[in-house]
Amino acid sequence: MDENFSVVIKNSIYGKFEVLQRINETTFLIKIAERELFVDSEGNFR
């Protein structure tokens, strides 16, 4: 659990989601509501 990851969790207003893959320092691939989405460490969709 690093700082960026914590920010994603903290800013999450998407309810429960699963992190599938960390793309780089600031981008994560998450799965939510049966869809795969990219989010950055601010919790914004890419």
Tab-separated table of C-alpha atoms in Angstrom:
chain	number	residue	atom	x	y	z
A	1	MET	CA	0.000	0.000	0.000
A	2	ASP	CA	1.759	3.132	-1.126
A	3	GLU	CA	0.633	6.716	-0.859
A	4	ASN	CA	-0.810	6.997	-4.352
A	5	PHE	CA	-2.826	3.874	-3.893
A	6	SER	CA	-4.229	5.186	-0.620
A	7	VAL	CA	-5.325	8.347	-2.411
A	8	VAL	CA	-7.278	6.264	-4.904
A	9	ILE	CA	-9.028	4.431	-2.084
A	10	LYS	CA	-9.675	7.592	-0.099
A	11	ASN	CA	-11.131	9.464	-3.043
A	12	SER	CA	-13.180	6.536	-4.223
A	13	ILE	CA	-16.821	7.436	-4.598
A	14	TYR	CA	-17.376	4.447	-6.828
A	15	GLY	CA	-18.133	2.040	-4.036
A	16	LYS	CA	-16.430	-1.318	-4.090
A	17	PHE	CA	-13.933	-1.943	-6.838
A	18	GLU	CA	-11.094	-4.279	-7.593
A	19	VAL	CA	-7.683	-3.085	-8.684
A	20	LEU	CA	-6.628	-5.314	-11.557
A	21	GLN	CA	-3.295	-3.803	-12.429
A	22	ARG	CA	-1.043	-0.906	-11.662
A	23	ILE	CA	-0.052	0.664	-14.972
A	24	ASN	CA	2.519	3.146	-13.672
A	25	GLU	CA	3.144	5.582	-10.796
A	26	THR	CA	-0.215	7.283	-11.117
A	27	THR	CA	-2.472	5.074	-13.202
A	28	PHE	CA	-4.402	2.018	-12.122
A	29	LEU	CA	-6.676	-0.348	-13.990
A	30	ILE	CA	-9.708	-1.057	-11.858
A	31	LYS	CA	-12.778	-3.179	-12.346
A	32	ILE	CA	-16.105	-1.823	-11.213
A	33	ALA	CA	-19.653	-2.768	-12.113
A	34	GLU	CA	-18.356	-5.368	-14.587
A	35	ARG	CA	-16.378	-2.723	-16.485
A	36	GLU	CA	-12.659	-2.117	-16.575
A	37	LEU	CA	-11.606	1.497	-16.176
A	38	PHE	CA	-8.397	3.445	-15.829
A	39	VAL	CA	-8.116	5.863	-12.932
A	40	ASP	CA	-5.295	8.102	-11.823
A	41	SER	CA	-4.093	8.613	-8.282
A	42	GLU	CA	-6.551	11.474	-7.840
A	43	GLY	CA	-9.425	9.126	-8.512
A	44	ASN	CA	-10.149	10.656	-11.921
A	45	PHE	CA	-11.085	8.466	-14.859
A	46	ARG	CA	-8.599	8.382	-17.716
